[in-house]
PDB file of C-alpha atoms in Angstrom:
ATOM      1  CA  MET A 256       0.000   0.000   0.000  1.00 64.00           C
ATOM      2  CA  SER A 257       1.096   3.523  -0.714  1.00 80.00           C
ATOM      3  CA  THR A 258       0.198   6.786   0.975  1.00 85.00           C
ATOM      4  CA  ALA A 259      -0.438   8.138  -2.538  1.00 88.00           C
ATOM      5  CA  ASP A 260      -3.516   5.988  -3.128  1.00 92.00           C
ATOM      6  CA  ALA A 261      -5.196   6.448   0.280  1.00 94.00           C
ATOM      7  CA  PRO A 262      -7.866   8.907  -0.985  1.00 96.00           C
ATOM      8  CA  ALA A 263      -8.696   6.574  -3.883  1.00 96.00           C
ATOM      9  CA  ARG A 264      -8.992   3.588  -1.520  1.00 94.00           C
ATOM     10  CA  GLU A 265     -11.298   5.519   0.794  1.00 96.00           C
ATOM     11  CA  ALA A 266     -13.422   6.861  -2.087  1.00 97.00           C
ATOM     12  CA  ALA A 267     -13.779   3.295  -3.394  1.00 96.00           C
ATOM     13  CA  TRP A 268     -15.064   2.164   0.028  1.00 96.00           C
ATOM     14  CA  LEU A 269     -17.547   5.012   0.248  1.00 97.00           C
ATOM     15  CA  ALA A 270     -18.836   4.426  -3.296  1.00 97.00           C
ATOM     16  CA  ASP A 271     -19.031   0.644  -2.883  1.00 96.00           C
ATOM     17  CA  TYR A 272     -22.386  -0.943  -2.127  1.00 95.00           C
ATOM     18  CA  ASN A 273     -23.170  -4.446  -0.932  1.00 93.00           C
ATOM     19  CA  PRO A 274     -26.683  -4.933   0.475  1.00 93.00           C
ATOM     20  CA  ALA A 275     -25.407  -7.857   2.562  1.00 91.00           C
ATOM     21  CA  ASP A 276     -23.153  -5.666   4.750  1.00 89.00           C
ATOM     22  CA  GLY A 277     -26.072  -3.634   6.114  1.00 92.00           C
ATOM     23  CA  LEU A 278     -24.490  -0.285   5.250  1.00 95.00           C
ATOM     24  CA  PRO A 279     -26.374   2.368   3.302  1.00 96.00           C
ATOM     25  CA  ALA A 280     -25.813   3.047  -0.374  1.00 97.00           C
ATOM     26  CA  LEU A 281     -24.351   6.474  -0.995  1.00 98.00           C
ATOM     27  CA  LEU A 282     -24.468   6.784  -4.787  1.00 98.00           C
ATOM     28  CA  GLN A 283     -27.769   7.562  -6.496  1.00 97.00           C
ATOM     29  CA  ALA A 284     -27.079   4.700  -8.924  1.00 97.00           C
ATOM     30  CA  ASN A 285     -27.508   2.354  -5.930  1.00 97.00           C
ATOM     31  CA  GLY A 286     -30.411   4.241  -4.328  1.00 97.00           C
ATOM     32  CA  GLY A 287     -28.355   6.687  -2.238  1.00 98.00           C
ATOM     33  CA  PRO A 288     -28.476  10.491  -2.157  1.00 97.00           C
ATOM     34  CA  TRP A 289     -25.088  11.399  -3.697  1.00 98.00           C
ATOM     35  CA  GLN A 290     -24.366  11.756  -7.425  1.00 96.00           C
ATOM     36  CA  VAL A 291     -20.578  11.790  -7.065  1.00 96.00           C
ATOM     37  CA  VAL A 292     -18.179  10.182  -4.579  1.00 97.00           C
ATOM     38  CA  GLN A 293     -14.606  10.555  -5.770  1.00 96.00           C
ATOM     39  CA  ALA A 294     -11.043  11.034  -4.636  1.00 97.00           C
ATOM     40  CA  TYR A 295      -9.623  14.540  -4.946  1.00 95.00           C
ATOM     41  CA  TRP A 296     -11.061  17.883  -5.904  1.00 91.00           C
ATOM     42  CA  PRO A 297     -11.869  18.175  -9.626  1.00 88.00           C
ATOM     43  CA  ARG A 298     -10.699  21.079 -11.762  1.00 82.00           C
ATOM     44  CA  THR A 299     -14.285  22.159 -12.336  1.00 79.00           C
ATOM     45  CA  PRO A 300     -16.629  20.653  -9.755  1.00 72.00           C
ATOM     46  CA  ASP A 301     -20.236  20.221 -10.806  1.00 70.00           C
ATOM     47  CA  ARG A 302     -21.959  22.754  -8.565  1.00 69.00           C
ATOM     48  CA  MET A 303     -25.319  21.248  -9.454  1.00 74.00           C
ATOM     49  CA  GLY A 304     -24.276  17.745  -8.364  1.00 89.00           C
ATOM     50  CA  LYS A 305     -24.605  16.316  -4.864  1.00 95.00           C
ATOM     51  CA  SER A 306     -20.946  15.479  -4.365  1.00 96.00           C
ATOM     52  CA  VAL A 307     -18.439  14.058  -1.889  1.00 97.00           C
ATOM     53  CA  PHE A 308     -14.737  14.677  -2.545  1.00 97.00           C
ATOM     54  CA  VAL A 309     -12.255  12.613  -0.519  1.00 98.00           C
ATOM     55  CA  MET A 310      -9.154  14.596   0.396  1.00 96.00           C
ATOM     56  CA  ARG A 311      -6.469  14.274   3.031  1.00 92.00           C
ATOM     57  CA  HIS A 312      -6.027  16.900   5.675  1.00 92.00           C
ATOM     58  CA  SER A 313      -2.704  15.399   6.794  1.00 90.00           C
ATOM     59  CA  ILE A 314      -0.366  12.396   6.710  1.00 89.00           C
ATOM     60  CA  LYS A 315       1.894  11.419   9.573  1.00 89.00           C
ATOM     61  CA  ASN A 316       4.370   8.554   9.590  1.00 85.00           C
ATOM     62  CA  GLU A 317       4.763   7.450  13.172  1.00 85.00           C
ATOM     63  CA  ARG A 318       7.396   5.115  14.605  1.00 86.00           C
ATOM     64  CA  PHE A 319       5.966   2.801  17.254  1.00 79.00           C
ATOM     65  CA  ALA A 320       8.772   0.240  17.613  1.00 80.00           C
ATOM     66  CA  ASN A 321      12.453  -0.060  16.749  1.00 81.00           C
ATOM     67  CA  VAL A 322      11.947  -0.620  13.029  1.00 83.00           C
ATOM     68  CA  GLN A 323       8.164  -0.341  12.742  1.00 85.00           C
ATOM     69  CA  LYS A 324       6.293   2.646  11.312  1.00 88.00           C
ATOM     70  CA  ILE A 325       2.670   3.316  10.530  1.00 89.00           C
ATOM     71  CA  SER A 326       1.130   5.869   8.178  1.00 90.00           C
ATOM     72  CA  LYS A 327      -1.719   7.828   9.776  1.00 93.00           C
ATOM     73  CA  TYR A 328      -4.154   9.975   7.824  1.00 94.00           C
ATOM     74  CA  VAL A 329      -6.748  12.549   8.632  1.00 96.00           C
ATOM     75  CA  PHE A 330      -9.315  12.317   5.850  1.00 97.00           C
ATOM     76  CA  ARG A 331     -11.290  15.390   4.889  1.00 97.00           C
ATOM     77  CA  LEU A 332     -14.491  14.897   2.939  1.00 98.00           C
ATOM     78  CA  ILE A 333     -15.836  17.977   1.207  1.00 96.00           C
ATOM     79  CA  CYS A 334     -19.589  17.617   0.756  1.00 97.00           C
ATOM     80  CA  TRP A 335     -21.604  19.803  -1.675  1.00 94.00           C
ATOM     81  CA  TRP A 336     -25.386  19.890  -1.767  1.00 94.00           C
ATOM     82  CA  PRO A 337     -27.038  22.137  -4.387  1.00 92.00           C
ATOM     83  CA  MET A 338     -30.309  23.882  -3.675  1.00 85.00           C
ATOM     84  CA  VAL A 339     -32.521  22.595  -6.443  1.00 71.00           C
ATOM     85  CA  SER A 340     -35.757  22.725  -4.469  1.00 60.00           C
ATOM     86  CA  PRO A 341     -38.499  25.194  -5.313  1.00 57.00           C
ATOM     87  CA  THR A 342     -38.177  28.667  -3.852  1.00 60.00           C
ATOM     88  CA  GLY A 343     -38.939  28.717  -0.146  1.00 59.00           C
ATOM     89  CA  ALA A 344     -37.899  25.099   0.473  1.00 75.00           C
ATOM     90  CA  ALA A 345     -34.461  25.835   1.929  1.00 81.00           C
ATOM     91  CA  GLU A 346     -35.388  24.072   5.158  1.00 86.00           C
ATOM     92  CA  GLN A 347     -36.259  20.875   3.265  1.00 87.00           C
ATOM     93  CA  SER A 348     -32.915  20.924   1.419  1.00 89.00           C
ATOM     94  CA  GLN A 349     -31.039  21.428   4.683  1.00 91.00           C
ATOM     95  CA  GLY A 350     -32.889  18.461   6.195  1.00 93.00           C
ATOM     96  CA  ASP A 351     -32.127  16.310   3.141  1.00 94.00           C
ATOM     97  CA  PHE A 352     -28.453  17.329   3.414  1.00 96.00           C
ATOM     98  CA  ASP A 353     -28.393  16.298   7.081  1.00 97.00           C
ATOM     99  CA  THR A 354     -29.900  12.921   6.163  1.00 97.00           C
ATOM    100  CA  ALA A 355     -27.309  12.391   3.403  1.00 98.00           C
ATOM    101  CA  LEU A 356     -24.480  13.303   5.795  1.00 98.00           C
ATOM    102  CA  ASP A 357     -25.839  10.845   8.357  1.00 98.00           C
ATOM    103  CA  LEU A 358     -25.727   8.046   5.750  1.00 98.00           C
ATOM    104  CA  LEU A 359     -22.155   9.044   4.924  1.00 97.00           C
ATOM    105  CA  VAL A 360     -21.154   8.811   8.594  1.00 96.00           C
ATOM    106  CA  GLN A 361     -22.800   5.375   8.860  1.00 96.00           C
ATOM    107  CA  ARG A 362     -20.652   4.215   5.958  1.00 96.00           C
ATOM    108  CA  ILE A 363     -17.506   5.754   7.504  1.00 96.00           C
ATOM    109  CA  VAL A 364     -18.131   3.976  10.826  1.00 94.00           C
ATOM    110  CA  GLY A 365     -18.518   0.743   8.872  1.00 90.00           C
ATOM    111  CA  PRO A 366     -20.032  -2.598   9.815  1.00 88.00           C
ATOM    112  CA  LEU A 367     -19.872  -3.971  13.326  1.00 83.00           C
ATOM    113  CA  MET A 368     -16.464  -5.484  14.125  1.00 83.00           C
ATOM    114  CA  ASP A 369     -14.780  -4.301  10.886  1.00 86.00           C
ATOM    115  CA  LYS A 370     -12.834  -1.045  10.979  1.00 89.00           C
ATOM    116  CA  THR A 371     -10.693  -1.840   7.915  1.00 91.00           C
ATOM    117  CA  HIS A 372     -13.082  -0.574   5.237  1.00 92.00           C
ATOM    118  CA  GLY A 373     -13.043  -3.915   3.482  1.00 88.00           C
ATOM    119  CA  GLY A 374      -9.327  -4.524   4.100  1.00 89.00           C
ATOM    120  CA  ARG A 375      -8.274  -1.220   2.511  1.00 93.00           C
ATOM    121  CA  PHE A 376      -6.746   0.060   5.798  1.00 90.00           C
ATOM    122  CA  LEU A 377      -5.581  -1.235   9.165  1.00 91.00           C
ATOM    123  CA  SER A 378      -8.320   0.841  10.782  1.00 92.00           C
ATOM    124  CA  VAL A 379     -10.616   3.749   9.930  1.00 94.00           C
ATOM    125  CA  ALA A 380     -12.691   5.874  12.306  1.00 93.00           C
ATOM    126  CA  GLU A 381     -11.859   3.500  15.129  1.00 89.00           C
ATOM    127  CA  ASP A 382     -12.999   6.182  17.554  1.00 85.00           C
ATOM    128  CA  PRO A 383     -16.426   7.288  16.254  1.00 81.00           C
ATOM    129  CA  SER A 384     -16.364  10.301  18.590  1.00 86.00           C
ATOM    130  CA  ALA A 385     -13.453  11.644  16.526  1.00 91.00           C
ATOM    131  CA  ILE A 386     -15.620  11.946  13.394  1.00 96.00           C
ATOM    132  CA  GLU A 387     -16.323  15.648  13.069  1.00 97.00           C
ATOM    133  CA  ILE A 388     -18.785  17.345  10.743  1.00 97.00           C
ATOM    134  CA  THR A 389     -18.257  21.062  10.205  1.00 97.00           C
ATOM    135  CA  TYR A 390     -21.048  22.875   8.393  1.00 96.00           C
ATOM    136  CA  HIS A 391     -20.297  25.900   6.238  1.00 96.00           C
ATOM    137  CA  ASP A 392     -22.488  28.904   6.968  1.00 94.00           C
ATOM    138  CA  PRO A 393     -25.609  28.502   4.768  1.00 90.00           C
ATOM    139  CA  VAL A 394     -26.140  32.270   4.729  1.00 90.00           C
ATOM    140  CA  GLN A 395     -22.874  32.575   2.800  1.00 91.00           C
ATOM    141  CA  THR A 396     -23.038  29.432   0.653  1.00 88.00           C
ATOM    142  CA  LEU A 397     -26.616  30.031  -0.441  1.00 84.00           C
ATOM    143  CA  ALA A 398     -25.846  33.652  -1.330  1.00 85.00           C
ATOM    144  CA  SER A 399     -22.601  32.853  -3.177  1.00 83.00           C
ATOM    145  CA  GLY A 400     -23.638  29.783  -5.133  1.00 81.00           C
ATOM    146  CA  ASN A 401     -26.986  28.378  -4.045  1.00 87.00           C
ATOM    147  CA  PHE A 402     -25.537  25.308  -2.332  1.00 91.00           C
ATOM    148  CA  LEU A 403     -24.932  23.855   1.119  1.00 94.00           C
ATOM    149  CA  ALA A 404     -21.523  22.550   2.187  1.00 96.00           C
ATOM    150  CA  ALA A 405     -19.926  20.620   5.015  1.00 98.00           C
ATOM    151  CA  GLU A 406     -16.620  18.946   5.763  1.00 98.00           C
ATOM    152  CA  ILE A 407     -16.180  15.655   7.584  1.00 98.00           C
ATOM    153  CA  THR A 408     -12.847  14.737   9.157  1.00 97.00           C
ATOM    154  CA  TYR A 409     -11.761  11.409  10.644  1.00 97.00           C
ATOM    155  CA  THR A 410      -8.616   9.294  10.980  1.00 95.00           C
ATOM    156  CA  ALA A 411      -7.308   6.182   9.266  1.00 94.00           C
ATOM    157  CA  ASP A 412      -4.193   4.040   9.676  1.00 93.00           C
ATOM    158  CA  ASP A 413      -2.387   1.909   7.134  1.00 90.00           C
ATOM    159  CA  PRO A 414      -0.778  -1.393   8.135  1.00 85.00           C
ATOM    160  CA  ASN A 415       2.609  -1.040   9.788  1.00 80.00           C
ATOM    161  CA  TYR A 416       5.812  -1.461   7.818  1.00 77.00           C
ATOM    162  CA  ASN A 417       9.545  -1.830   8.481  1.00 72.00           C
ATOM    163  CA  ALA A 418      11.666   1.258   8.057  1.00 69.00           C
TER     164      ALA A 418
END
């Protein structure tokens, strides 16, 4: 595993859907609320699409034994939610956004007893209380582009390696 592909691995987990695992679908193609779940910020994001962009806030390589290291990430998901409701339905869109974010957090937490996101990491969001959602001010986002936005941050670890 490489630190370079961590956002792609996490985006693949979030976009994946298997009804047997009991986790919600995120992509609209599978019945979820989001149109896009992808690694990295695109050059020209679709401001009319309900989108999740998987970024990293930081990477830290930590030594925990004589020759053992572990790569630790703080993932940062940028979530966009366009206001496409009829005029006067801003409250409904904000409620729908909250529901979509809740489904996203359920997927981040993962199934009971598996914190590896399908073997993609050693552990992800092992401490659910460390998952933080920060909402952008809707007064500003609605005025500047008619959308809602939030960021979700949480940690992930890759398997240890010798160094």
